[in-house]
Tab-separated table of C-alpha atoms in Angstrom:
chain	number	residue	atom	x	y	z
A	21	UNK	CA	124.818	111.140	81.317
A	22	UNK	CA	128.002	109.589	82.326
A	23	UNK	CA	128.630	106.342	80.700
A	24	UNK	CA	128.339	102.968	82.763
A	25	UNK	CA	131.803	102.589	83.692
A	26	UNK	CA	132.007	105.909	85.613
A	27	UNK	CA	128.865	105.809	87.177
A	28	UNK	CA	129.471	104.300	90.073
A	29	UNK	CA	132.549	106.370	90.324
A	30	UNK	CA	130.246	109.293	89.897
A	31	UNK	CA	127.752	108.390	92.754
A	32	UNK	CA	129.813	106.975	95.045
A	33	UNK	CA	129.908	109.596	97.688
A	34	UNK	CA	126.220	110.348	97.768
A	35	UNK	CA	124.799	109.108	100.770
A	36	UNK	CA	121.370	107.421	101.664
A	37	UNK	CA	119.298	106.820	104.929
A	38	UNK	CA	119.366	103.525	106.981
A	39	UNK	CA	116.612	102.707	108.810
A	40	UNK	CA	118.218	103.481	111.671
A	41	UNK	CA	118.136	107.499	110.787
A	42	UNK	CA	121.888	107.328	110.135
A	43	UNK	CA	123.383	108.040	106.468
A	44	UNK	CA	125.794	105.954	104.781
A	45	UNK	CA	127.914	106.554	101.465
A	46	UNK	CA	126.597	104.421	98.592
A	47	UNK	CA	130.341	103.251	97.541
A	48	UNK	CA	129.989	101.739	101.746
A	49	UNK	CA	127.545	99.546	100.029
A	50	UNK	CA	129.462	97.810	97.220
A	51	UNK	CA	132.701	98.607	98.188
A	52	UNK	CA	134.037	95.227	100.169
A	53	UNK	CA	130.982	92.658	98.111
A	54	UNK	CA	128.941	92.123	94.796
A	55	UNK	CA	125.689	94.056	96.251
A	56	UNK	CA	122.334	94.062	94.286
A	57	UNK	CA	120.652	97.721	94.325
A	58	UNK	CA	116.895	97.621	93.845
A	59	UNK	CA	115.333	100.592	93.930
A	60	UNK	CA	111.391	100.459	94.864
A	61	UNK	CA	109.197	103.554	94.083
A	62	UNK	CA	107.543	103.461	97.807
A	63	UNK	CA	107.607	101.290	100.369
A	64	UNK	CA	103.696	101.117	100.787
B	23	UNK	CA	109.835	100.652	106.192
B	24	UNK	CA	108.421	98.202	108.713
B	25	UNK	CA	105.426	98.105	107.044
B	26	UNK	CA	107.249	96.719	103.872
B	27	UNK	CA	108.536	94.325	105.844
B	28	UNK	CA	106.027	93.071	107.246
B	29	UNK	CA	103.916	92.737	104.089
B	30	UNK	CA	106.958	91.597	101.307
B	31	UNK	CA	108.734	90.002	104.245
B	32	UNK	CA	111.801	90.942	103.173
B	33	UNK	CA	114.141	90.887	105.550
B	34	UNK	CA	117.654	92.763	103.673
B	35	UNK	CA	119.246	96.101	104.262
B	36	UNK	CA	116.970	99.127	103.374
B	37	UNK	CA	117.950	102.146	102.460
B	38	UNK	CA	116.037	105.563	101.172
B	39	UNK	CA	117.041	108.176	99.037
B	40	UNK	CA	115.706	111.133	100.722
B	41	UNK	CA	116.509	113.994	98.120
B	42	UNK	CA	116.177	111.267	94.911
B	43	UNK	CA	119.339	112.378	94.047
B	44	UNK	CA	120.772	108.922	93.776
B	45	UNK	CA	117.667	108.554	91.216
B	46	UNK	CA	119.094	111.562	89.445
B	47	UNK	CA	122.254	110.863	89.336
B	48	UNK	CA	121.619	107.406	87.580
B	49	UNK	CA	118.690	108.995	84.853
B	50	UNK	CA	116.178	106.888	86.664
B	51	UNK	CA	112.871	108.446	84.833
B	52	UNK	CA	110.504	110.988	86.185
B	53	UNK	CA	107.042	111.600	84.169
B	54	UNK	CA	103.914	111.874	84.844
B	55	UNK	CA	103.502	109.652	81.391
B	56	UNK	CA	105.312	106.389	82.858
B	57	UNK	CA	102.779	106.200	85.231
B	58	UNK	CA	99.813	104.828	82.908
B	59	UNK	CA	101.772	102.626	79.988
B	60	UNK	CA	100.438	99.747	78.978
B	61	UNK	CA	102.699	97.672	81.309
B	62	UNK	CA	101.568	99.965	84.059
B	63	UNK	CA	97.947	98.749	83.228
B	64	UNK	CA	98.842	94.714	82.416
B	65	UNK	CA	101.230	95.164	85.863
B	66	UNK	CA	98.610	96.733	88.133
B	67	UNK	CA	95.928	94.505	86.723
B	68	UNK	CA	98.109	91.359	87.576
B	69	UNK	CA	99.422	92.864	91.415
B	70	UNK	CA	95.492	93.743	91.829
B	71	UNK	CA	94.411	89.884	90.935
B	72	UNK	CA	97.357	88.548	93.010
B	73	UNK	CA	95.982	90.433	95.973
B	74	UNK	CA	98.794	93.287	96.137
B	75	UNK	CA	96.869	96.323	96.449
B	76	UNK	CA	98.317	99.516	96.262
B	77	UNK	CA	98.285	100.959	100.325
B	78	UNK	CA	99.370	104.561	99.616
B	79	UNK	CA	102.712	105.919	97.601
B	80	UNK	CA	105.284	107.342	100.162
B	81	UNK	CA	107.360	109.646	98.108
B	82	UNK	CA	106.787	111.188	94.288
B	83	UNK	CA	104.633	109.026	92.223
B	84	UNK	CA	106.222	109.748	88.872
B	85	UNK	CA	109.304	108.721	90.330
B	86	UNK	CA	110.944	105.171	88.503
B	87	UNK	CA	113.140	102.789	90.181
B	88	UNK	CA	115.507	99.991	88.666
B	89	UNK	CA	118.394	98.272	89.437
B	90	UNK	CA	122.415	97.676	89.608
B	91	UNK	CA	124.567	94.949	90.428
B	92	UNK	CA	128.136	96.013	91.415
B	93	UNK	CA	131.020	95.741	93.885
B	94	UNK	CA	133.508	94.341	95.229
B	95	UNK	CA	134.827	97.883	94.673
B	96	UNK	CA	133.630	100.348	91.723
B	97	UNK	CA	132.934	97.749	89.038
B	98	UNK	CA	129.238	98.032	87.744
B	99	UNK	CA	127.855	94.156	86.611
B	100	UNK	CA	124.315	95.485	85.688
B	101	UNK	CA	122.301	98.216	85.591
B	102	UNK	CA	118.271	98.771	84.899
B	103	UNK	CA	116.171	101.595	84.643
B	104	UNK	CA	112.468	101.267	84.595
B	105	UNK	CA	110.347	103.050	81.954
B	106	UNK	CA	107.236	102.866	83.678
B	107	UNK	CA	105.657	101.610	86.787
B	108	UNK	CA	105.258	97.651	87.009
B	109	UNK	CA	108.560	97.691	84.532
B	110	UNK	CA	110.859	95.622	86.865
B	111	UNK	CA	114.575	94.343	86.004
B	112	UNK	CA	114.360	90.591	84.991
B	113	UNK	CA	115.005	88.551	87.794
B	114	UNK	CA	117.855	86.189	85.847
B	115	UNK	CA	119.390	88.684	84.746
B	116	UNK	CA	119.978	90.202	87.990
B	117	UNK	CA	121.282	87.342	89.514
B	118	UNK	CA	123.406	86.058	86.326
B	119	UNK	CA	125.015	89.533	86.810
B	120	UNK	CA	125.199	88.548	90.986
B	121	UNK	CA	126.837	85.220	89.566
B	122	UNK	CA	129.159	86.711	87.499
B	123	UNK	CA	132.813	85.271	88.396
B	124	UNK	CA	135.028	88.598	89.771
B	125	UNK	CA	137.606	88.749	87.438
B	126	UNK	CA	141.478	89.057	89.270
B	127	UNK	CA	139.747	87.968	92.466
B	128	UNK	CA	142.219	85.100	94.110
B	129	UNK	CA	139.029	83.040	95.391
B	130	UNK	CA	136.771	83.311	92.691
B	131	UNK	CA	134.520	80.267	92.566
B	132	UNK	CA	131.274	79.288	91.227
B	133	UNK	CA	127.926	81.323	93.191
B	134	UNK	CA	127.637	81.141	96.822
């Protein structure tokens, strides 16, 4: 496990789905703002 | 994801992580055991009362969420990860981390 201060480094070019269908680079996300990243088990 | 909408009424970006391998990639946890902790119980007992019922899991059950705080470019403010369902990131300390002044950044002011 990387250590806190590389991980974003380290995940930075994986990529997630809009809700549009297109894919977008997590660093996109954070990159140009202070972003909060909540990540929900399932949408239902 | 419209149905989330339309019952949280949240109206901010969404994203999913097809593959999980976001999840993986930040040690999120995955077992079957962080599904029934005692938190799990209190959680579900309290969303149940509140009238949140559960309407069907999309995606793998024993999967755990949490949450980060970071940007303007690779800095990381905050991160959480969830031991077991109904284990959620405190809210203040989320948005104390959101708050936090950006250190070197020309404008930095109080919160918007």
């Amino acid at each position: 496990m990387v250590n806190d201060k590389e991980l974003l480094k380290s995940i930075g070019n994986l990529s997630v789905t809009a809700e549009d269908g297109k894919d977008i680079e997590l660093s996109a996300l954070w990159e140009s703002r202070r972003t909060a990243l909540v990540f929900i088990r399932h949408f239902g | 994801m419209a149905a989330f909408r339309k019952n949280t009424g949240f109206s901010g970006p969404l994203y999913t992580d097809t593959t999980l391998e976001v999840h993986r990639a930040l040690g999120f946890k995955k077992s079957i055991g962080s599904l029934f902790g005692f938190k799990t119980v209190a959680e579900t007992l309290k969303a149940t009362g509140a009238g949140i019922l559960p309407k069907g899991i999309q995606g793998a059950p024993t999967q755990q969420g949490g949450a980060l705080v970071a940007g303007p470019g690779d800095s990381l403010l905050y991160i959480y990860r969830s031991r077991e369902a109904g284990d959620h990131p405190p809210v203040e300390e989320m948005l104390d981390a959101v708050r936090e002044d950006v250190r070197g950044d020309d404008d930095a002011g109080g919160p918007e």
